[in-house]
mmCIF file of C-alpha atoms in Angstrom:
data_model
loop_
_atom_site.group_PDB
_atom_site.id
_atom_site.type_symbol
_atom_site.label_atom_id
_atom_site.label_comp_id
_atom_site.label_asym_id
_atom_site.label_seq_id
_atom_site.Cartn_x
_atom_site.Cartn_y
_atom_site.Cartn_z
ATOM 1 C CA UNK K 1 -8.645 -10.249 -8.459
ATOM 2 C CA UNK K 2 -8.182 -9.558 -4.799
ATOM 3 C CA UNK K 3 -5.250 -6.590 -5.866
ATOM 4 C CA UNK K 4 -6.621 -3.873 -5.881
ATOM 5 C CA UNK K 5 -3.671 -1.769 -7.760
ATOM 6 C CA UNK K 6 -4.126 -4.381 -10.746
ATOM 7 C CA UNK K 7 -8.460 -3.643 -10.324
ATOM 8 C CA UNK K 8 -8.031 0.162 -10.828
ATOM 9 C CA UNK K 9 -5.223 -0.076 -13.564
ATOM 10 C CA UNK K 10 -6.849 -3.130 -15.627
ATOM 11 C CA UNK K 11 -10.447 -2.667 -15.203
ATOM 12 C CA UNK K 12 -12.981 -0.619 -17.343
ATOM 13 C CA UNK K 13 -15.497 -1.775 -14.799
ATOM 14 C CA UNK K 14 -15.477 -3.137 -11.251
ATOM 15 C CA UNK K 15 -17.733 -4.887 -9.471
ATOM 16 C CA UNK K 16 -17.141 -5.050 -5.688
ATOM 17 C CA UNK K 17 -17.920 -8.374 -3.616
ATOM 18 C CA UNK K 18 -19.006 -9.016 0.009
ATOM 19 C CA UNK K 19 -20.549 -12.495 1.686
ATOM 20 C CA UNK K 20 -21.030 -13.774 -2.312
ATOM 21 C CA UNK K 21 -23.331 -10.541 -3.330
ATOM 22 C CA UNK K 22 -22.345 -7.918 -5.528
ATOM 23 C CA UNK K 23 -22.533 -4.410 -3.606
ATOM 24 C CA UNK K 24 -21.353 -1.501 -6.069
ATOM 25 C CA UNK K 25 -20.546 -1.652 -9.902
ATOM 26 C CA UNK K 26 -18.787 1.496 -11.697
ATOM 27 C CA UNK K 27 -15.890 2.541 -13.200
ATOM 28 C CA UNK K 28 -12.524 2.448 -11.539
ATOM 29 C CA UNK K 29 -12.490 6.672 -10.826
ATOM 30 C CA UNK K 30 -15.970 6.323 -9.426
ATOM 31 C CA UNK K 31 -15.741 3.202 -7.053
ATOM 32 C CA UNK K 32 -12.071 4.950 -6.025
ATOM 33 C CA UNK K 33 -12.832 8.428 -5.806
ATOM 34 C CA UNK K 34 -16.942 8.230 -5.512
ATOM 35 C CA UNK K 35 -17.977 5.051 -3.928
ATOM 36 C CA UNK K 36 -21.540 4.584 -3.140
ATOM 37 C CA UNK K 37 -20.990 1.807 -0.201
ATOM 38 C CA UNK K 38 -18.481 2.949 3.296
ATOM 39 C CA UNK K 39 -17.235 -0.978 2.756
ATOM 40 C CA UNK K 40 -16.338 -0.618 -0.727
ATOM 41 C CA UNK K 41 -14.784 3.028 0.125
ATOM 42 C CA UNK K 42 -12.053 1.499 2.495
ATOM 43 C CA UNK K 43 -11.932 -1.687 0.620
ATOM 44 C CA UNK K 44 -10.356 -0.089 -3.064
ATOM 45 C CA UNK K 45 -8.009 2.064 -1.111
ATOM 46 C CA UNK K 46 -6.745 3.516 2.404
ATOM 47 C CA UNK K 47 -10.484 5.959 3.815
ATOM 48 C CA UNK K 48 -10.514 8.039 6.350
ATOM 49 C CA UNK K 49 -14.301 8.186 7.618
ATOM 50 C CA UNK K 50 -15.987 10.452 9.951
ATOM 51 C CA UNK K 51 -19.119 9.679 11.016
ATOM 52 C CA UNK K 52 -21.420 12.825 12.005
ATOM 53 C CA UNK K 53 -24.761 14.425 10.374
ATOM 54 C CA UNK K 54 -26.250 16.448 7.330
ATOM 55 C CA UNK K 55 -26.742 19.697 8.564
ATOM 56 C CA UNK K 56 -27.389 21.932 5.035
ATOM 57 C CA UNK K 57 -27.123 21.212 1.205
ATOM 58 C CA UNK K 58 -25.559 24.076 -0.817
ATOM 59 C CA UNK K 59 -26.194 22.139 -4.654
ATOM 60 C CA UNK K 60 -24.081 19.305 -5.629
ATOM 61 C CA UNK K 61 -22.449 19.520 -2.252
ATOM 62 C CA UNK K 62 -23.390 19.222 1.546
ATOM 63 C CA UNK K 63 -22.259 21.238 4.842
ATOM 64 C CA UNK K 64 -21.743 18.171 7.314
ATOM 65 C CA UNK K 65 -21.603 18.092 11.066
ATOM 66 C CA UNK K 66 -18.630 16.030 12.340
ATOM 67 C CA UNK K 67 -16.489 15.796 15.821
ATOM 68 C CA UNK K 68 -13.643 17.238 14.174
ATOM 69 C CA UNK K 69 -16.079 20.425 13.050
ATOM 70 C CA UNK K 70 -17.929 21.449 10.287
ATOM 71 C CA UNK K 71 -17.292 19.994 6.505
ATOM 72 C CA UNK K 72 -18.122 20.566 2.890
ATOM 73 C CA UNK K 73 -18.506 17.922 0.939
ATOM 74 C CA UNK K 74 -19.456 16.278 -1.851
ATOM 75 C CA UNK K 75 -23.625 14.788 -1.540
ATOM 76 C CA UNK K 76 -23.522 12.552 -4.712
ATOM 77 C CA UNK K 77 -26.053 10.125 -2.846
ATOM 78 C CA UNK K 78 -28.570 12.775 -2.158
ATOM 79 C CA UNK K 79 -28.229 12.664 1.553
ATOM 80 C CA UNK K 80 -30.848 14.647 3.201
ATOM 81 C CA UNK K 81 -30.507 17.510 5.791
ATOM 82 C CA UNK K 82 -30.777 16.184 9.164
ATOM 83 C CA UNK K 83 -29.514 12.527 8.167
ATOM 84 C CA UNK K 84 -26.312 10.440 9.677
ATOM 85 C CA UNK K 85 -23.960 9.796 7.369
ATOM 86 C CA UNK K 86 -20.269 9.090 7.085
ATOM 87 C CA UNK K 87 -17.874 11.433 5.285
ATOM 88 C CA UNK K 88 -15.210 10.161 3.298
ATOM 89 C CA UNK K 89 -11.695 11.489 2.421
ATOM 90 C CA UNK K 90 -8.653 9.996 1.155
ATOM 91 C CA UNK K 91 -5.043 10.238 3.105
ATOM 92 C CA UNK K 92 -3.694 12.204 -0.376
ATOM 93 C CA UNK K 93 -6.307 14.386 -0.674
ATOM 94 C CA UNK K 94 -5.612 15.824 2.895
ATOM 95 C CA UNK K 95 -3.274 18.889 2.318
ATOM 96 C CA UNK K 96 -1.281 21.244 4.305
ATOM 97 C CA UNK K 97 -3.019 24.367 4.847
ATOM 98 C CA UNK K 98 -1.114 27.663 4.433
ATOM 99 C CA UNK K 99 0.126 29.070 7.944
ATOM 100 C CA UNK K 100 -2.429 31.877 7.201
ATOM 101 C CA UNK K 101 -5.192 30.437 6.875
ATOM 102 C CA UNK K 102 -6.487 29.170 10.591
ATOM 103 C CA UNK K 103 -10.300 28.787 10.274
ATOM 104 C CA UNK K 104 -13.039 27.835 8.166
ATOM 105 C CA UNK K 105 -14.798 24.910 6.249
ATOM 106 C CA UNK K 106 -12.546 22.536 5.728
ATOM 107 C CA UNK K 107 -9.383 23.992 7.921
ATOM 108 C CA UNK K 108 -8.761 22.029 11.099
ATOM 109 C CA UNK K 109 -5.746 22.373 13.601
ATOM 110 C CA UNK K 110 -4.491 18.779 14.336
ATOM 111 C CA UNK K 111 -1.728 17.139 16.299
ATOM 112 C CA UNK K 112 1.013 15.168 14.135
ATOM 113 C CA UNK K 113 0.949 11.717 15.968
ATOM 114 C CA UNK K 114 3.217 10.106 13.850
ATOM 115 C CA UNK K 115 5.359 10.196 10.354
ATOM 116 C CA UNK K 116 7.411 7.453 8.562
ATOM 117 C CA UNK K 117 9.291 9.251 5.983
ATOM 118 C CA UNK K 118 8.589 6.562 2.486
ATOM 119 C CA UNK K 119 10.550 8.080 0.145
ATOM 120 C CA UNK K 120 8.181 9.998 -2.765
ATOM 121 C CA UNK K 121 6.005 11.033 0.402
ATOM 122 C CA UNK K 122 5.749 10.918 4.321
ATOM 123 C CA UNK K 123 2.848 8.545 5.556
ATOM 124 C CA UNK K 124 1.265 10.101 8.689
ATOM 125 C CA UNK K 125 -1.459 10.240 11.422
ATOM 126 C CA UNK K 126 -2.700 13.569 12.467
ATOM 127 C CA UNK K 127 -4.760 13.588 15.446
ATOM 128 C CA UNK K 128 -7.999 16.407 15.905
ATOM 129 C CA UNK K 129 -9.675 15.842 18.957
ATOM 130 C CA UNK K 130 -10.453 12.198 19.452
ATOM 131 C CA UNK K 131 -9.668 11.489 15.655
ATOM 132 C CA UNK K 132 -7.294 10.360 13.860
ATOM 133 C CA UNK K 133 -6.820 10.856 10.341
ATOM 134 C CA UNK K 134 -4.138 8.439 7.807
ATOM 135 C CA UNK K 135 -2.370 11.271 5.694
ATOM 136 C CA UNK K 136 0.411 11.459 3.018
ATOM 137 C CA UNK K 137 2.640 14.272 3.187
ATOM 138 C CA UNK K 138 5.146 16.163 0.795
ATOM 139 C CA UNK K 139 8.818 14.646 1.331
ATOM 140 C CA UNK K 140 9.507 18.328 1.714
ATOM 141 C CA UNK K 141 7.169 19.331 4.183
ATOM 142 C CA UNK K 142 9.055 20.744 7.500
ATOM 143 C CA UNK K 143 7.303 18.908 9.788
ATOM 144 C CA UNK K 144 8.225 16.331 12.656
ATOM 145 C CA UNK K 145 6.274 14.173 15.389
ATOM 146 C CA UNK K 146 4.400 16.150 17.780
ATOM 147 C CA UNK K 147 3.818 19.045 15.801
ATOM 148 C CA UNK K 148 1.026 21.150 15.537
ATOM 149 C CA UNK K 149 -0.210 21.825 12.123
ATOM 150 C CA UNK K 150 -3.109 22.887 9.990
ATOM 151 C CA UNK K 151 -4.795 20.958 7.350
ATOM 152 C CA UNK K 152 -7.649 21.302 4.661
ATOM 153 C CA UNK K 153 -9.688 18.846 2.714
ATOM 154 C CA UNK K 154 -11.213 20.235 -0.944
ATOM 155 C CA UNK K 155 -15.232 20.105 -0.949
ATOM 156 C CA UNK K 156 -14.497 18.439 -4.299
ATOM 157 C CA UNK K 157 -12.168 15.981 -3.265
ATOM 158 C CA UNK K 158 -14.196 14.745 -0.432
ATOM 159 C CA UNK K 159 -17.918 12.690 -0.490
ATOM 160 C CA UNK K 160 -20.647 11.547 1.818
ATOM 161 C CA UNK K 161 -22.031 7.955 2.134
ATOM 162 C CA UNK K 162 -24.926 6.541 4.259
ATOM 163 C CA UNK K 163 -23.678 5.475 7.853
#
């Protein structure tokens, strides 16, 4: 199938094409949330990816070097310190930061560029620098074009692939 919705809900296993060769197998929770391939990570669903650099492992997870700042994330490939890479988050798995909290791994002060209220969510762009990150908001949030906000991404809910 070319749905993707009907992949992850049917499938016990999916195997990911591109040019006629087969480029990741796995279960649908691994190829959505834990994709081995940058292609297949934006193919299965909507991926933000920053590219930037391995600067320090801490065990299962990574400390990487990005133009937005500095990440943890999760190193499931084994990328080594020092390597390029591209990190990987999804647009629900970027989350409103408590007004206190204004710093640190993870915690970035963005821009909101735009937000088209869907019903069960907003859909938004928030802008850090030169980047621009696809998000999905509360329907509650208080929060309108132009603001400035703060956001944070889980270590666990975010991954590293090879650039």
């Amino acid at each position: 199938t070319h749905d993707r919705i009907e992949a992850l809900a049917l499938s016990d296993l999916i195997a990911v094409m591109r040019a006629g060769k087969i480029i990741e197998i796995g279960d649908p929770k691994k190829i959505y949330f834990r994709s081995d391939d940058k292609f297949v990570a934006d193919l299965i669903g909507r991926a933000n990816l920053i590219k930037g650099i391995v600067s320090e492992q801490q065990g299962d997870h990574a400390v990487f070097s990005s133009e937005i700042g500095s990440i943890v994330a999760l190193n499931g490939q084994g990328i080594a310190t020092g390597q390029d890479a591209m990190l990987c988050i999804r647009p629900e798995f970027i989350q409103l930061a408590p007004e206190q909290v204004t710093h640190g791994h993870n915690v970035f002060k963005g821009k909101m560029e735009t937000l088209i209220f869907i019903g069960e969510a907003y859909e938004g762009e928030i802008r850090i620098g030169e980047t621009l990150l696809t998000t999905t908001i509360e329907p509650t949030a208080n929060i309108g074009e132009g603001d400035t906000i703060s956001i944070a991404f889980d270590p666990d809910h975010c991954f590293l692939l090879s650039a």
